PDB file of C-alpha atoms in Angstrom:
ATOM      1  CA  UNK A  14     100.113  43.710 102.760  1.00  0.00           C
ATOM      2  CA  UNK A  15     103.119  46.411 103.336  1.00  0.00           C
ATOM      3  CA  UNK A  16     105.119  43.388 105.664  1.00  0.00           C
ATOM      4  CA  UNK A  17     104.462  40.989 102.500  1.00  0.00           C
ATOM      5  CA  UNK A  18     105.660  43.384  99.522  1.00  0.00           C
ATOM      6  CA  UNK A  19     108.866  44.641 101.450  1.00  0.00           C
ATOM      7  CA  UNK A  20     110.041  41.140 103.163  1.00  0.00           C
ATOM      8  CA  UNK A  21     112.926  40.081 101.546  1.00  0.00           C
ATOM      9  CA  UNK A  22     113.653  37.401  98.541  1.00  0.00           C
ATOM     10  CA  UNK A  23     114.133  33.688 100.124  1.00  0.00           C
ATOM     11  CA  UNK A  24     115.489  30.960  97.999  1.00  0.00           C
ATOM     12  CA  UNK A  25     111.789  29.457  97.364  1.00  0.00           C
ATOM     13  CA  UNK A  26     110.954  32.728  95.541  1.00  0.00           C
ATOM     14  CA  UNK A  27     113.307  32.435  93.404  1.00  0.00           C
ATOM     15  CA  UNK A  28     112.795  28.136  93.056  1.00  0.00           C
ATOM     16  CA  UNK A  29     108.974  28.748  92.598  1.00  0.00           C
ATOM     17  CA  UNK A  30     109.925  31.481  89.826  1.00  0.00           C
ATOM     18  CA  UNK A  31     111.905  29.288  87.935  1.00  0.00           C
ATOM     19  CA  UNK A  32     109.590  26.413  87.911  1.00  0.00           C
ATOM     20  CA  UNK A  33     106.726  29.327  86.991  1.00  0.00           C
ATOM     21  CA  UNK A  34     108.706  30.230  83.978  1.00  0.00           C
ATOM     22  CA  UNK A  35     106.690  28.672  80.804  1.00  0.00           C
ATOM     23  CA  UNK A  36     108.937  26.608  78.994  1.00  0.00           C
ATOM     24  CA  UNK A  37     108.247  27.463  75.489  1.00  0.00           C
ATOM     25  CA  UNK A  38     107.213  31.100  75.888  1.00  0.00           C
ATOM     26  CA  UNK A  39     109.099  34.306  75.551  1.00  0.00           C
ATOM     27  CA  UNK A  40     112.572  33.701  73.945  1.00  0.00           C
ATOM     28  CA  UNK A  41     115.513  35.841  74.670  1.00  0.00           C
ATOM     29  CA  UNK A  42     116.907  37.947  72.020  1.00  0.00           C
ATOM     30  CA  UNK A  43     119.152  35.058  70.878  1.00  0.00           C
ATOM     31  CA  UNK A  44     116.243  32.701  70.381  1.00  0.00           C
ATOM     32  CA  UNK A  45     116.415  30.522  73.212  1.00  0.00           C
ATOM     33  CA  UNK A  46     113.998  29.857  76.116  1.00  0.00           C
ATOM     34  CA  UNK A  47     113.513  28.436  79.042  1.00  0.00           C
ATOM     35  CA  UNK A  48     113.321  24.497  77.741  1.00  0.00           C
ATOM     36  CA  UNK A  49     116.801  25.104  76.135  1.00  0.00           C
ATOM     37  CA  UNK A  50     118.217  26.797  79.376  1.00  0.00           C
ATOM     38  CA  UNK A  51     117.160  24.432  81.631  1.00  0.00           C
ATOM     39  CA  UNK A  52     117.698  20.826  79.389  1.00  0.00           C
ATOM     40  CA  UNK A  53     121.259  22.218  78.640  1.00  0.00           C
ATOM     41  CA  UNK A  54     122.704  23.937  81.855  1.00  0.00           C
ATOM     42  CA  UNK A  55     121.420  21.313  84.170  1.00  0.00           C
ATOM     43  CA  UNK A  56     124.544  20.344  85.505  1.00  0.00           C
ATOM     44  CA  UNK A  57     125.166  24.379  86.550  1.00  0.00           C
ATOM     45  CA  UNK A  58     121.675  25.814  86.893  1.00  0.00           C
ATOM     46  CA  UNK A  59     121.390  25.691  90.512  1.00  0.00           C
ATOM     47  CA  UNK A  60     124.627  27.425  90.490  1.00  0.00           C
ATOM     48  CA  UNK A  61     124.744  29.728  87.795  1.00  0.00           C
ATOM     49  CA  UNK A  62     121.166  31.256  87.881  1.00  0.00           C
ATOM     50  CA  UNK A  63     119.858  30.716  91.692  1.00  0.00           C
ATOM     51  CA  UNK A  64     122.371  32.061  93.528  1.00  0.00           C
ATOM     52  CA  UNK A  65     123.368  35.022  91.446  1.00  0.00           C
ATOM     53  CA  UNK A  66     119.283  35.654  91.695  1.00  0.00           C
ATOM     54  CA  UNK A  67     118.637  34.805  94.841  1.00  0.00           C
ATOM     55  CA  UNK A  68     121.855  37.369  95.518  1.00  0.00           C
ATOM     56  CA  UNK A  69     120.121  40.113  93.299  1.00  0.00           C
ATOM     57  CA  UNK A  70     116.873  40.105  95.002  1.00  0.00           C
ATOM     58  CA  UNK A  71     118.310  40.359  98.522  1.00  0.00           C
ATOM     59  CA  UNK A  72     120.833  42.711  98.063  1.00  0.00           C
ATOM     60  CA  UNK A  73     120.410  44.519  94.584  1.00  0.00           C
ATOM     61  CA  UNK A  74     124.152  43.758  93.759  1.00  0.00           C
ATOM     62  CA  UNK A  75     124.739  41.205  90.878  1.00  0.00           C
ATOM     63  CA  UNK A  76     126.674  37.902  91.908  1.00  0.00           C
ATOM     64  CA  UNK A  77     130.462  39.686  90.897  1.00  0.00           C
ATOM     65  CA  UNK A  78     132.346  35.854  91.608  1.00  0.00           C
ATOM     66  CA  UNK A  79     129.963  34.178  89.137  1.00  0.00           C
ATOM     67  CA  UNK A  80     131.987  36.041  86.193  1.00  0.00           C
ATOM     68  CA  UNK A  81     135.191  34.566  86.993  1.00  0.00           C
ATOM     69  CA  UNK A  82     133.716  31.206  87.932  1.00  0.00           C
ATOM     70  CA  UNK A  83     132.264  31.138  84.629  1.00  0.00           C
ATOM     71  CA  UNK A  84     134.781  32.275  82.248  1.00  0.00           C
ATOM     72  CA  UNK A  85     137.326  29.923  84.058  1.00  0.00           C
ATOM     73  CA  UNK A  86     135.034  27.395  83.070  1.00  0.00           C
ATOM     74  CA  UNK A  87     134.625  27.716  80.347  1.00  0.00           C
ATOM     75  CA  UNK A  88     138.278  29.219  79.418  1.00  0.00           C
ATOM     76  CA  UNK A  89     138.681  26.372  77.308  1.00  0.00           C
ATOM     77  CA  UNK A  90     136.266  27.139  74.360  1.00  0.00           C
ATOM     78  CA  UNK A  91     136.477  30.278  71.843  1.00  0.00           C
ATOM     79  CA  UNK A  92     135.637  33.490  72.926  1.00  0.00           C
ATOM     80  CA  UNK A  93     132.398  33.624  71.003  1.00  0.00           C
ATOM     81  CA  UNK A  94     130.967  30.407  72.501  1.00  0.00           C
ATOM     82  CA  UNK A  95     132.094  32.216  76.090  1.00  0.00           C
ATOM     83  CA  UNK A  96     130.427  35.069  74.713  1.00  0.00           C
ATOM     84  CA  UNK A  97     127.288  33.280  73.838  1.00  0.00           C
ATOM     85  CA  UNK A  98     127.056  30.399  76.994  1.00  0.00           C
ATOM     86  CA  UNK A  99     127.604  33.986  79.703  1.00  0.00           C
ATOM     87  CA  UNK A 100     124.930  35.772  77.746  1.00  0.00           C
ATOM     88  CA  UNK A 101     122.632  32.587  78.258  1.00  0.00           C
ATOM     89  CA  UNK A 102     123.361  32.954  81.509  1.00  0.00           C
ATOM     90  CA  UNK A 103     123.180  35.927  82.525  1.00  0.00           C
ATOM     91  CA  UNK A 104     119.580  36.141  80.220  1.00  0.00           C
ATOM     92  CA  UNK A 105     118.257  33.077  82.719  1.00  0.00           C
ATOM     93  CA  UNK A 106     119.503  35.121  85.600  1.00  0.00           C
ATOM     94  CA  UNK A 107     117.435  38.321  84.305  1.00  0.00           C
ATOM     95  CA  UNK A 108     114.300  36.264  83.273  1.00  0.00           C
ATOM     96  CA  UNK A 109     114.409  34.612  86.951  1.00  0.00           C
ATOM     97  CA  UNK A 110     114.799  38.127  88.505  1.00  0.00           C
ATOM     98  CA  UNK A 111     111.725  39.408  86.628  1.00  0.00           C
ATOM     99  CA  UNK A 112     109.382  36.300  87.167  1.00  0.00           C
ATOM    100  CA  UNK A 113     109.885  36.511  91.196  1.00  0.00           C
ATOM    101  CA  UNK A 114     109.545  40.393  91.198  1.00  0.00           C
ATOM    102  CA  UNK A 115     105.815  39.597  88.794  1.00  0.00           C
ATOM    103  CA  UNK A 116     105.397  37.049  91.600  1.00  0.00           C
ATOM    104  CA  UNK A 117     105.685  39.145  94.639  1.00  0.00           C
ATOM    105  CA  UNK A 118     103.472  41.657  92.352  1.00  0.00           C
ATOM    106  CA  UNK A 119     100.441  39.384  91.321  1.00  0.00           C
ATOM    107  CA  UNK A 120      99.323  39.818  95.341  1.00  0.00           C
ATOM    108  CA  UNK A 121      99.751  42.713  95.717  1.00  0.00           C
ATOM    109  CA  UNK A 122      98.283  44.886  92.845  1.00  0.00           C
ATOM    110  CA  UNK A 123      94.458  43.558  93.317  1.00  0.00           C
ATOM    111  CA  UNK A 124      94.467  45.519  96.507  1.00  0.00           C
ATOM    112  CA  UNK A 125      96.242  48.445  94.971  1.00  0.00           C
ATOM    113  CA  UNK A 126      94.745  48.921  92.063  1.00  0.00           C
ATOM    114  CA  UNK A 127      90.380  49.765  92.298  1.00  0.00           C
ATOM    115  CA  UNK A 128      87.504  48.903  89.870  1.00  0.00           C
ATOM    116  CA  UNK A 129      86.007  52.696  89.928  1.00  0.00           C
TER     117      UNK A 129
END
């Protein structure tokens, strides 16, 4: 059990918690869920919200090129919509983080926690 909770984050952690993620369930504070995220950033998903969580969950340091990669793309809208396509993105990225750490979790904490 100790081997399993302390191996480290592989890329089908974070795939499976992606695809584990309800689609219609717990918006972010901006309204948006996971159906929006993933129907509208499907051209960059892989690339925006994988790596930068696979990155996090291996190494506990957030993905520091993905800033620059993102505001030079998008460089050509206004700084709110910058503002507001990063904070989508870095809310996927958190939400993805969370669901593989409840992932790794769910196996564990039946042989943690007792019934007496």
């Amino acid at each position: 059990m100790n081997e399993f909770s302390i191996a480290l984050f592989t890329a089908t952690d974070v795939h499976q918690a992606l695809f584990d993620m309800h689609s219609i369930k717990a918006s972010g504070p901006n309204g948006f869920h996971a159906a929006f995220l993933s129907e509208n950033l499907k051209c960059g998903w892989k690339y925006c919200s994988l790596t930068p969580a696979s990155e996090f969950l291996m190494t506990a340091h957030l993905w520091r090129g993905g800033t620059t990669l993102l505001l030079a793309l998008f460089q050509k809208l206004s700084l709110l919509k910058r503002y507001l396509i990063f904070d989508l993105l870095v809310y996927a990225i958190y939400k993805i983080v969370t669901k593989a750490i409840v992932n790794r979790l769910k196996n564990v904490l039946y042989e943690v926690i007792s019934l007496s």
